Coordinates of C-alpha atoms in Angstrom, one line a residue:
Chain A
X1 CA 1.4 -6.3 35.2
X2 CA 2.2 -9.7 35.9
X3 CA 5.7 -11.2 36.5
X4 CA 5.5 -12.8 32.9
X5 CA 4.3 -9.2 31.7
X6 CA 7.9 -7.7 32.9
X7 CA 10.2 -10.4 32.0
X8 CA 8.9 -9.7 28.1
X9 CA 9.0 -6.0 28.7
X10 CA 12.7 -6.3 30.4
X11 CA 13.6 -8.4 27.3
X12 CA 11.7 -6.0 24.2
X13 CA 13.4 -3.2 25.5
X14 CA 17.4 -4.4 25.3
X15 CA 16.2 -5.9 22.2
X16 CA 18.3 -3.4 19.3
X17 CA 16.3 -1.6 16.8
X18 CA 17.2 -4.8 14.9
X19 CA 16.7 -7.3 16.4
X20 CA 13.7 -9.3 16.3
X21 CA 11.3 -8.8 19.1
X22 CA 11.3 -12.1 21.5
X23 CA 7.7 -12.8 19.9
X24 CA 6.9 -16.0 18.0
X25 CA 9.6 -16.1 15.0
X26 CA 9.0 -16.2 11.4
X27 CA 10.2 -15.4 8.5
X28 CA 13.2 -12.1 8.9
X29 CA 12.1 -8.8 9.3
X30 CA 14.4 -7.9 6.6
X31 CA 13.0 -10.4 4.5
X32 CA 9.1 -8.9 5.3
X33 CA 10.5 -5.4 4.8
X34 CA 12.3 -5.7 1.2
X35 CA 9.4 -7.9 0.0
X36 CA 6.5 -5.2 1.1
X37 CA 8.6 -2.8 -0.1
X38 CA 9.3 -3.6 -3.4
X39 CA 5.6 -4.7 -3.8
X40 CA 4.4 -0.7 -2.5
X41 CA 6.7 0.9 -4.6
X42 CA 5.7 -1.5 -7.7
X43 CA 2.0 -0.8 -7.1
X44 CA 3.0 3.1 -6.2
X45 CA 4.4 3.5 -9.9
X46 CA 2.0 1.2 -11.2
X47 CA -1.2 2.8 -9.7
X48 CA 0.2 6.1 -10.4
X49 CA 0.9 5.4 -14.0
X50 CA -2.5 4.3 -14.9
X51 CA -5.0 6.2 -12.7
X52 CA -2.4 9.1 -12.5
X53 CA -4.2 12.3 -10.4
X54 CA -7.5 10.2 -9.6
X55 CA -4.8 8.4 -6.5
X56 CA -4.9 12.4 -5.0
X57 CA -6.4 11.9 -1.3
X58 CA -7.0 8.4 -0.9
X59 CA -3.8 7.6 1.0
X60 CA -3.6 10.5 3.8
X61 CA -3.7 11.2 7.1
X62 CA -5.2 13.8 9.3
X63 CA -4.2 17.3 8.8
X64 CA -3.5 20.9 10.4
X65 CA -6.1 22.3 13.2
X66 CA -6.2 25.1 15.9
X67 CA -8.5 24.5 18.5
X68 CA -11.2 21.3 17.2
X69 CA -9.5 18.0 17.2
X70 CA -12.2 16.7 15.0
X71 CA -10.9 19.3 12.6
X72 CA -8.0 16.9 11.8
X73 CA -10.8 14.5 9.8
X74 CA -13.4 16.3 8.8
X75 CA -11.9 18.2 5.8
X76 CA -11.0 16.9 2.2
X77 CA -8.4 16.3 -0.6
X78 CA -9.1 16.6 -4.2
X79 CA -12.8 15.7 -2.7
X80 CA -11.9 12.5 -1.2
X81 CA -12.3 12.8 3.1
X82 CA -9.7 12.5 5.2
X83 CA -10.7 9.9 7.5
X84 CA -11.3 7.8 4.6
X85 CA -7.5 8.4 3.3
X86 CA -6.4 7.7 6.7
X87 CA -8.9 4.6 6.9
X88 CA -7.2 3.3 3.6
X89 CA -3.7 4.7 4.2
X90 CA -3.6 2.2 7.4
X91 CA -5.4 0.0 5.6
X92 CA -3.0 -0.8 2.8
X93 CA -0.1 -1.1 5.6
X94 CA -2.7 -3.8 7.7
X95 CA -3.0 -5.8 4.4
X96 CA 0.7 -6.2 4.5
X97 CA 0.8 -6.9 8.0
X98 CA -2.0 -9.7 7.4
X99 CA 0.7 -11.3 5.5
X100 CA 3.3 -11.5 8.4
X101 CA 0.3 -12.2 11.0
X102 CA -0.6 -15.5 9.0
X103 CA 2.9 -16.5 8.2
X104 CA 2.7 -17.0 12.1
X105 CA -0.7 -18.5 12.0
X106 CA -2.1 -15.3 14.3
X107 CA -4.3 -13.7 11.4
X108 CA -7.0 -12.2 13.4
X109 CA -5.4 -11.9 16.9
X110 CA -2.7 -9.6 14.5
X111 CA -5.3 -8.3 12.8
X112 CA -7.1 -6.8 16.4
X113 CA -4.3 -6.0 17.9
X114 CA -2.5 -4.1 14.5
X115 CA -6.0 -2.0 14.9
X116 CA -5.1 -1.2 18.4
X117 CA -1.4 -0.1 17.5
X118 CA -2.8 2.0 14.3
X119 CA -5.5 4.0 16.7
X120 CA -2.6 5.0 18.5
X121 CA -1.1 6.4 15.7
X122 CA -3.8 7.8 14.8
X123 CA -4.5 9.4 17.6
X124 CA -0.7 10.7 17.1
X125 CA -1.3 12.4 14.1
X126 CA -4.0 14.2 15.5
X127 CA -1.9 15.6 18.6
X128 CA 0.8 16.5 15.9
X129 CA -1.5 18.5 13.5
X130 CA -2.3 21.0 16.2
X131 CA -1.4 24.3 14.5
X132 CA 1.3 25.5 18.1
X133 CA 2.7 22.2 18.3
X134 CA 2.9 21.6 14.3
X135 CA 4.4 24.8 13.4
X136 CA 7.2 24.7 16.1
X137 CA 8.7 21.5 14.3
X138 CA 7.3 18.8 17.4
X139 CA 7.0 15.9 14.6
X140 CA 4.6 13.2 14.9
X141 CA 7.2 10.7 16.5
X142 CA 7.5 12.6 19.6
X143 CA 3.7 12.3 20.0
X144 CA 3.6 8.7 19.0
X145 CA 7.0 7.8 21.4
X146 CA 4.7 9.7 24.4
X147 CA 1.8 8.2 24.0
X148 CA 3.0 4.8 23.6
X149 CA 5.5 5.6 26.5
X150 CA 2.8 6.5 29.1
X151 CA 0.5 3.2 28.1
X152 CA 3.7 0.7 28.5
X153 CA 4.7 2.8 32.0
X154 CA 1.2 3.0 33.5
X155 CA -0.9 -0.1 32.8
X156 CA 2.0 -2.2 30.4
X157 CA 1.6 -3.3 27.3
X158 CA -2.0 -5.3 27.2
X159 CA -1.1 -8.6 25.8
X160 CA -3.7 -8.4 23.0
X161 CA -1.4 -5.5 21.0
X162 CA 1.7 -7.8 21.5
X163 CA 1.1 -9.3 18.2
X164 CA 1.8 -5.6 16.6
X165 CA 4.2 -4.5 18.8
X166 CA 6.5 -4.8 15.6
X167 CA 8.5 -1.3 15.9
X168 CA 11.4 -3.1 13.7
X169 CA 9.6 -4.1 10.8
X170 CA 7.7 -1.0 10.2
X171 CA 10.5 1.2 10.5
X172 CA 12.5 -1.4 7.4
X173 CA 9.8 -0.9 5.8
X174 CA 9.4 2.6 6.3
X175 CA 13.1 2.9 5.3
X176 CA 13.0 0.8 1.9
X177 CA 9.6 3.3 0.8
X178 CA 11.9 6.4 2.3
X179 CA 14.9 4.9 -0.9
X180 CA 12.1 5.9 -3.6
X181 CA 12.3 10.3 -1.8
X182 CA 16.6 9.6 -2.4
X183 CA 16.8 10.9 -5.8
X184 CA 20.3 11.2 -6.9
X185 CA 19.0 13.7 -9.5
X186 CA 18.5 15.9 -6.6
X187 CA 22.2 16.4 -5.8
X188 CA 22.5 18.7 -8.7
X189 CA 19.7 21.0 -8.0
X190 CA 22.3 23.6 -6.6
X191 CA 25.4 22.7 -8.7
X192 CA 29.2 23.0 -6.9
X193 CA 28.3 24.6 -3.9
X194 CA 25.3 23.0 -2.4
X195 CA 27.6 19.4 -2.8
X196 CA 30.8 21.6 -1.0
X197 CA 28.3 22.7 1.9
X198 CA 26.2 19.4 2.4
X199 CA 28.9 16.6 1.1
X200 CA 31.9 17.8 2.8
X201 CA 30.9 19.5 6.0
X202 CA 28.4 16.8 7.1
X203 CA 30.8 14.0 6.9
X204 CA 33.7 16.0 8.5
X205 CA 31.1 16.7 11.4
X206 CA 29.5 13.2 11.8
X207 CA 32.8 11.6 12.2
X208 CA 34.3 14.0 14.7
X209 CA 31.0 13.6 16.6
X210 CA 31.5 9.8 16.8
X211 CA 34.8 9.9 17.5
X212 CA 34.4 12.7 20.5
X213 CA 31.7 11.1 22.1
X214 CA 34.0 7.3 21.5
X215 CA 37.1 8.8 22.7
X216 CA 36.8 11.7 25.0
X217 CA 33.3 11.6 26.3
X218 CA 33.7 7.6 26.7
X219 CA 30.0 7.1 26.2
X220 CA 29.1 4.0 26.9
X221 CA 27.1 3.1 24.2
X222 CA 28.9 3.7 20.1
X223 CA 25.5 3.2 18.5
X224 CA 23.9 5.7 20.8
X225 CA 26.8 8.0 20.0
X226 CA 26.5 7.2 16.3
X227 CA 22.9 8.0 16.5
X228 CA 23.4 11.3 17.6
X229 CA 25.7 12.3 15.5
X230 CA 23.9 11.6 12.6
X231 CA 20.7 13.7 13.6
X232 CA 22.8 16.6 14.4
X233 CA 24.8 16.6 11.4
X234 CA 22.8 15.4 8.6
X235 CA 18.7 15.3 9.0
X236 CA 17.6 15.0 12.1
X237 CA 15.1 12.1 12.3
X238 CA 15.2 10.8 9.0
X239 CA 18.8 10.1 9.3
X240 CA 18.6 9.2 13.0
X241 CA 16.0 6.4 12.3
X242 CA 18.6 5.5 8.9
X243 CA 21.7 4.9 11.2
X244 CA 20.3 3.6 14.3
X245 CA 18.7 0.7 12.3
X246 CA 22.1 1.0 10.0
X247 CA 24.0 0.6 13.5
X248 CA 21.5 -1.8 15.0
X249 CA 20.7 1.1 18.0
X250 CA 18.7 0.3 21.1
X251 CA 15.1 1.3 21.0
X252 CA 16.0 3.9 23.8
X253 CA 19.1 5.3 22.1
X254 CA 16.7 6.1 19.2
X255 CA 14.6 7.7 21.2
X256 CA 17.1 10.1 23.1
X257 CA 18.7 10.9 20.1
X258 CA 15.6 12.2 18.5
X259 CA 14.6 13.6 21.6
X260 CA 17.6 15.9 21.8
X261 CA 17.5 16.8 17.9
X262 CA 13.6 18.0 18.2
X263 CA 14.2 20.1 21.4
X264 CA 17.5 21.7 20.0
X265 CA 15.5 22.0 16.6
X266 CA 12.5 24.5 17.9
X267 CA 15.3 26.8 19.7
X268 CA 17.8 27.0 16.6
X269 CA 14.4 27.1 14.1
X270 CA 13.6 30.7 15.6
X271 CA 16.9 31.6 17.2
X272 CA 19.1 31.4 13.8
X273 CA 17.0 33.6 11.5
X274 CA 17.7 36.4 14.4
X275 CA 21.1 36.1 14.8
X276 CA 21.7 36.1 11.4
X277 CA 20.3 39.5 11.1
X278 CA 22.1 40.9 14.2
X279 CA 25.3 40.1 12.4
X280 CA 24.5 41.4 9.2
X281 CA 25.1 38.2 7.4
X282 CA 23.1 38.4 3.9
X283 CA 20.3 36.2 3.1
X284 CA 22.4 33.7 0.3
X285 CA 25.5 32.8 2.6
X286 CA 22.6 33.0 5.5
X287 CA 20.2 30.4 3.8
X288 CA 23.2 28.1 3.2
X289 CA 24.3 28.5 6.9
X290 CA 20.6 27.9 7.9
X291 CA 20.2 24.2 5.5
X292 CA 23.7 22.8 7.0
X293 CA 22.8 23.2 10.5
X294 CA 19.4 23.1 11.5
X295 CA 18.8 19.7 12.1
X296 CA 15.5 19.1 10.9
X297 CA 14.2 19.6 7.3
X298 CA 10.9 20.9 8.1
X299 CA 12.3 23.4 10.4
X300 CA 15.3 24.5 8.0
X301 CA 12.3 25.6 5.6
X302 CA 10.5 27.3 8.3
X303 CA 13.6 29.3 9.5
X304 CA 14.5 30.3 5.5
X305 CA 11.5 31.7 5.3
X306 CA 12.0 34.5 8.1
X307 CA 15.1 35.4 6.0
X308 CA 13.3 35.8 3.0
X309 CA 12.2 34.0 -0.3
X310 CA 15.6 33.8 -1.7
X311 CA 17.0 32.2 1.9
X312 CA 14.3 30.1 1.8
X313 CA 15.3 28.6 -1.9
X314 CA 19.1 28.1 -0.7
X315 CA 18.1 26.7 2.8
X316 CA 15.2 24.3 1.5
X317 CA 17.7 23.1 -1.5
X318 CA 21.0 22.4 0.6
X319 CA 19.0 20.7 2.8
X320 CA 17.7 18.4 0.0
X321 CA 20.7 17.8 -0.8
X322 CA 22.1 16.6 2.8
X323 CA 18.5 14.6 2.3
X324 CA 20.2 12.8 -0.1
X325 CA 22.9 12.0 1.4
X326 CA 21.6 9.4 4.2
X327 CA 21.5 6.5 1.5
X328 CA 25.1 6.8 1.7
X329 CA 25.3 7.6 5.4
X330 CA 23.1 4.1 6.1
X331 CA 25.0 2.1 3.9
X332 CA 29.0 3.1 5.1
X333 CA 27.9 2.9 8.9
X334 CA 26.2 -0.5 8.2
X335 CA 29.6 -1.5 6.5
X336 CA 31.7 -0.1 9.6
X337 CA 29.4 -1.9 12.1
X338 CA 29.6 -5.2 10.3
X339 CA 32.8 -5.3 10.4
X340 CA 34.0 -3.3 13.5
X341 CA 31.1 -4.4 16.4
X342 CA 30.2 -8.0 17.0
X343 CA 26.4 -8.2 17.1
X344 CA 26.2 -11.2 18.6
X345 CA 24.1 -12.5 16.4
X346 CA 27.3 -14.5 14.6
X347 CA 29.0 -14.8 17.9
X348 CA 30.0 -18.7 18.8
X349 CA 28.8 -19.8 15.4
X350 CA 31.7 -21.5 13.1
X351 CA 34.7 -19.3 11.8
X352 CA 34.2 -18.4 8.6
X353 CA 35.3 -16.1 5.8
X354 CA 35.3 -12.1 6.4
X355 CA 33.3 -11.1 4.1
X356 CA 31.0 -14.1 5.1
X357 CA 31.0 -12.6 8.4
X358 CA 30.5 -9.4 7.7
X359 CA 27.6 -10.3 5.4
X360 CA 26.0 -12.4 8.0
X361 CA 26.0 -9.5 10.0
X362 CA 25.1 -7.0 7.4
X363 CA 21.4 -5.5 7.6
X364 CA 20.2 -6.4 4.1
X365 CA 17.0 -4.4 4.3
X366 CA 19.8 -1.5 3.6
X367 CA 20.3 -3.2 0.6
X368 CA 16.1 -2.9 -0.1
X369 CA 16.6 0.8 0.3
X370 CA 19.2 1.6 -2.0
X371 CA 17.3 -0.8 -4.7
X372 CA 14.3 1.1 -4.5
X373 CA 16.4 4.5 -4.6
X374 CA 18.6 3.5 -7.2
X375 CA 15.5 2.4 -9.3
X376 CA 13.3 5.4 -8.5
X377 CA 16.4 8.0 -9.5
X378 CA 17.1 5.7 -13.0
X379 CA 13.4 6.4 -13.7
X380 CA 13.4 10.4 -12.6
X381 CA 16.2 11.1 -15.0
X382 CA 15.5 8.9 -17.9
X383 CA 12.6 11.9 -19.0
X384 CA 10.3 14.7 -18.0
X385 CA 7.5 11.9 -17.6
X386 CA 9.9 9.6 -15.7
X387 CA 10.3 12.2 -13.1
X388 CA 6.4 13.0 -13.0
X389 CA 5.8 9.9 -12.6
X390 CA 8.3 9.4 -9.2
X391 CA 7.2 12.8 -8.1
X392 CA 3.7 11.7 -8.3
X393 CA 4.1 8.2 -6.9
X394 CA 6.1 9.3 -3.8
X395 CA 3.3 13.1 -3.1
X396 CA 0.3 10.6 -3.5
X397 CA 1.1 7.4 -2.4
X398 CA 4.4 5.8 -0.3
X399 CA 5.7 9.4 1.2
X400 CA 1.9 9.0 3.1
X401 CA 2.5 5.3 3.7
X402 CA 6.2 5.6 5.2
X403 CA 4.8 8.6 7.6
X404 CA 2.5 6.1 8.9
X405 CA 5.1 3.1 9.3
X406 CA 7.1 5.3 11.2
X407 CA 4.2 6.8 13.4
X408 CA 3.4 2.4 14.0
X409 CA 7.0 2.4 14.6
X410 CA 7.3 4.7 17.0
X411 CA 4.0 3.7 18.8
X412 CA 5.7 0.2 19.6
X413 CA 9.1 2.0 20.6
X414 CA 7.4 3.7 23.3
X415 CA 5.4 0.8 24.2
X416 CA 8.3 -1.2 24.7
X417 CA 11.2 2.0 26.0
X418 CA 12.8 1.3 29.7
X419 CA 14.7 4.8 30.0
X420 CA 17.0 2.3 32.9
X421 CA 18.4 1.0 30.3
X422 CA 20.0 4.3 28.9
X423 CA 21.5 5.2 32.5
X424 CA 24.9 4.0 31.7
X425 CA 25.2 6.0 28.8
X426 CA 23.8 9.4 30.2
X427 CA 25.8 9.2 32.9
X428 CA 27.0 12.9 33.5
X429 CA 24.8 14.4 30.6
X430 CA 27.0 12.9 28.1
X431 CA 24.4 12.6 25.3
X432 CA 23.6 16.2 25.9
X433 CA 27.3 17.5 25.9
X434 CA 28.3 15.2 22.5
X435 CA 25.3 17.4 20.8
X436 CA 26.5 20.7 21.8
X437 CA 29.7 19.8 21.0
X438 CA 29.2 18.4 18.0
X439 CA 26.1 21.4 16.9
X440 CA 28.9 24.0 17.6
X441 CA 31.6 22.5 15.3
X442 CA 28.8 22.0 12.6
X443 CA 27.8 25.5 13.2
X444 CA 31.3 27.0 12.7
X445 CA 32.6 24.5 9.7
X446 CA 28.9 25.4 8.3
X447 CA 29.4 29.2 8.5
X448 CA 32.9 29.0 7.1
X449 CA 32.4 26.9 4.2
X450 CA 28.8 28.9 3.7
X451 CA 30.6 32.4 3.7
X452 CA 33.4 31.1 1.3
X453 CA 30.8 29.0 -1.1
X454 CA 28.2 30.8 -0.8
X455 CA 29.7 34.5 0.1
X456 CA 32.5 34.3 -2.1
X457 CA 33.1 31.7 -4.8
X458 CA 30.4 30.9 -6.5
X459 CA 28.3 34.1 -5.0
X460 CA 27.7 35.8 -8.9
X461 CA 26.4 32.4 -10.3
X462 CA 24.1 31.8 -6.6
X463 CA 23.0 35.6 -7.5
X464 CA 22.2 34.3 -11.5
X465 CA 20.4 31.1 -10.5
X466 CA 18.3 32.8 -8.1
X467 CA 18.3 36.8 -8.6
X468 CA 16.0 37.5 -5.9
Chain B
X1 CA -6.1 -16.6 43.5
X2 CA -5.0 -12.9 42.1
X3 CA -1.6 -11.6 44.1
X4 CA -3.4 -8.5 46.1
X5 CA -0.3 -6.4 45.4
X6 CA -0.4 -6.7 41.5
X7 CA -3.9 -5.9 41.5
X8 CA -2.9 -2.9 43.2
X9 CA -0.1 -1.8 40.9
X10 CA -2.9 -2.6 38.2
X11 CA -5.5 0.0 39.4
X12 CA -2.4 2.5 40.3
X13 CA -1.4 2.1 36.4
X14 CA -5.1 3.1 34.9
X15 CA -5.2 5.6 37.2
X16 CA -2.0 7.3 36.2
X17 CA -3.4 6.2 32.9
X18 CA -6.8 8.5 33.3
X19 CA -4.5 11.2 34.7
X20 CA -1.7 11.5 32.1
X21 CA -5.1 11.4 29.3
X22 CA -6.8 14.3 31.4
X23 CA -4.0 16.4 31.4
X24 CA -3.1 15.6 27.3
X25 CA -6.8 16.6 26.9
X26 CA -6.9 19.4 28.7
X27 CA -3.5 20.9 27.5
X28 CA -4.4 20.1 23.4
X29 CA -8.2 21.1 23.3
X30 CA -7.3 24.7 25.9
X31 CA -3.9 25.3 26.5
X32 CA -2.5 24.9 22.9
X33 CA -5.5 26.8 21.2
X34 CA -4.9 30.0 24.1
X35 CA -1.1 29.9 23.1
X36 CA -1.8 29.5 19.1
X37 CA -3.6 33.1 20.0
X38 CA -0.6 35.2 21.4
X39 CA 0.3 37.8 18.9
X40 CA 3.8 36.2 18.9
X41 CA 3.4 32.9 18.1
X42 CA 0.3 33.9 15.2
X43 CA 3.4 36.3 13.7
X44 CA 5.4 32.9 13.3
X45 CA 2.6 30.4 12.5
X46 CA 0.9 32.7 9.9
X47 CA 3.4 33.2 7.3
X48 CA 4.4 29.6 7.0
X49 CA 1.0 28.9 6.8
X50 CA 0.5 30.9 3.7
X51 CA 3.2 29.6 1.9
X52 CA 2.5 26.4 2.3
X53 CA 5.4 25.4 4.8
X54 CA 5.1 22.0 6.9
X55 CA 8.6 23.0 9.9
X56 CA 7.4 19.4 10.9
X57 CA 8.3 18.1 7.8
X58 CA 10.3 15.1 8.3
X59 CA 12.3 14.6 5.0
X60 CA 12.2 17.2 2.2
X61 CA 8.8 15.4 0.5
X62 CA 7.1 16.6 3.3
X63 CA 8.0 20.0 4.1
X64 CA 6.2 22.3 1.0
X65 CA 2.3 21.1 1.4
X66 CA 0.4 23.9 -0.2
X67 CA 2.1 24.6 -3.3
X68 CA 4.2 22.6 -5.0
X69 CA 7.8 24.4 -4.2
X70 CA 9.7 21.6 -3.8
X71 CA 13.0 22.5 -5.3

């Protein structure tokens, strides 16, 4: 790697989640991110509306298998191959990315170097649909950060993928097409007592968590701390990638944070389910207990599921309902941050107005993502074919495309991650003692507000809704 | 005129490069299909996979693949 080589990797990897790689500059990557996002949602209900099930398969991207990697491709959906819906699944995303590469008059040096990126995704997938490693909740981004990790540690980042190295723009975008799955509609699906166990406990947690790790840990970094806290108390890397672009993380931050939330994840997946049964708690204040805490969605499901169909149902649907609540989560911590941390962005510029300032620093894609939820939840409630239509939009077309931004994303992340850069901040396991800390108050305040909810309360209307 | 130690570090870097893809290889196409074979981890993969369950679901779109059970 040469000495130029270094002095851009030094600089990518201090660069924040959010701020613009030191590359040529264009046009924001806000700007890029709300436009392409509007645009695939648009098309998303547009498509969907007229061709309706003839979209099934064409936007994919490869699937489950035990011991042939080759298995991954080779099968079908609705009849339509999976390489080709992984072919035109990356291939919708390049066409947007053309856009970008000629606003900066790099077409086809973006265009070669975007291929590059999206093979490494690719092959990302492919480690992540292996049935060990899929079933025990190791999500594609941990494959993705790996691989790009051990390219940009061993031989650098080649200068002919530079031009894709865009980690921040694919994860905006990713986040604007993840607004259209935040249906507010969804909030109701368990009445009073999924809201008390998802609405109240989670907020409670996240902001003892954040103020711990500020106050009493003293960890150097607050978005880092921020980060974590929102993984561990609301939805694991969903919500981590929400609030570290919402708090303008570092790269690495991101990373850790996730890191910590997938290993914890796998333990508490098959851990919980056993020691709710050794205690004799029942399935219903179980299955609420199990959606509040485990950090990932995925997993939640998975770990309902040893409890029982009825656990399952309660687990799956809090947890939808915590889903829900990282619109919110993105938009109050990019509030706090723009007006409680300097960025540096507005620093030395003229004095102006507070809310000037705190716009100036405000991330406006946020304001992209809660358009397109806001939108997408109008049209699920206004009627039975309103909500088809979102349901339909989002299974066959831009919940396939925002998997694949964030696999790009985290591609680039690990391309461009220095772990010296954390050292400060995980200085005497800090990171690792703010989870536990904050997992075990989440557990407890969980399992309290589960067994009176849950257990108590509402326990004759839970038993109505869902009698077995 | 090419600095000898960077070209050094360069064949050092594919060479860890070659390693780190050998061992990925061999621990995805042998050691993962062995350990998806213990009796222990096909009693946990198997019933998620009949119902339909994805644990690596990211975001609650993602977790029920089969079937349609999202709540």
């Amino acid at each position: 790697m040469t000495n130029h080589d270094r002095a851009l990797d030094v600089n990518t990897s201090e660069a924040s989640v959010l701020s613009p790689t030191p590359q040529k500059r264009g046009l924001s990557e806000d700007f890029w991110s709300v436009l392409f996002g509007i645009v695939t949602v648009s098309m998303a209900l547009f498509v969907t509306w007229s061709l309706g099930d003839v979209v099934t398969g064409w936007i994919n991207k490869p699937g489950e298998w035990s011991d042939n990697p080759l298995g991954s491709i080779t099968g079908a959906k609705a009849n339509v191959p999976v390489w080709l819906g992984t072919i035109t699944g990356l291939g919708v995303i390049g066409l947007l990315m053309a856009a970008v590469f000629a606003s900066r008059g790099e077409l086809m040096r973006g265009l070669v170097a975007y291929f590059g990126i999206a093979s490494l995704a690719t092959l990302a997938m492919v480690m992540s649909g292996q049935s060990v490693v899929k079933y025990y909740n190791l999500e594609y981004v941990l494959w993705a950060l790996l691989l790009g990790w051990t390219i940009g540690n061993t031989v650098g980042i080649p200068l002919w993928l530079r031009p894709a190295v865009r980690a921040e723009l694919y994860i905006k975008l990713g986040l604007v097409l993840l607004g259209m799955e935040v249906l507010m509609g969804k909030l109701l699906a368990l009445g009073l007592p999924g809201i008390l166990v998802s609405w109240v406990v989670t907020p409670i947690v996240l902001v003892t968590t954040f103020w711990f790790g500020n106050k009493v840990l003293r960890i150097a970094s607050p978005s880092l701390t921020m980060t974590i806290a929102a993984d561990m108390s609301v939805c694991g890397v969903s919500a981590a990638i929400a609030t570290a672009s919402a708090c303008k993380a570092k790269k690495e931050e991101l990373s850790l944070a996730i890191s910590l939330s997938l290993a914890f994840t796998a333990v508490m997946m098959v851990v919980m389910p056993i020691v709710i049964r050794l205690i004799g708690m029942d399935d219903i204040v179980g299955g609420a207990w199990l959606g509040g805490t485990i950090d990932s969605t995925g997993a939640v499901a998975a770990a309902g599921a040893a409890l029982g169909e009825r656990a399952l149902k309660i687990a799956s649907t809090v947890k939808m309902i915590q889903n829900i609540l990282i619109g919110v989560i993105a938009f109050a911590v990019s509030v706090y941050w723009s007006t409680k941390y300097d960025d540096g962005e507005s620093a030395g510029q003229t004095k102006r107005g507070f809310f000037a300032e705190v716009w100036t620093r405000f991330p406006k894609f946020v304001l992209g993502f809660l358009a397109v939820s806001i939108i997408a939840s109008l049209i699920d409630w206004s009627s039975d074919a309103g909500s088809m239509l979102v349901k339909q939009s989002i299974d066959l077309v831009t919940k396939e495309i925002r998997n694949w931004l964030f696999c790009l994303a985290f591609v680039c992340i690990g391309l461009e991650m220095r772990m010296e850069t954390l050292r400060p901040a995980m200085r005497g396991g800090k990171p690792m003692i703010l989870y536990l800390v904050g997992q075990s108050l989440n557990l407890l305040l969980t399992g309290l507000m589960a067994w009176l909810v849950f257990g108590w309360l509402f326990r004759d209307s839970i038993i109505e809704l869902l009698p077995t | 005129m090419t600095n000898p130690t960077t070209q050094k570090n360069r064949w050092l870097g594919i060479a860890q490069l070659i390693v780190c893809t050998a061992i990925g290889a061999i621990v995805w196409t042998m050691l993962l299909p062995l350990v998806g074979e213990l009796e222990t981890v096909k009693r946990w993969i198997d019933p998620l996979r009949q119902r339909g369950i994805n644990p690596a679901g990211m975001y609650y779109t993602d977790v029920f693949e089969a079937r349609d059970e999202t709540p």
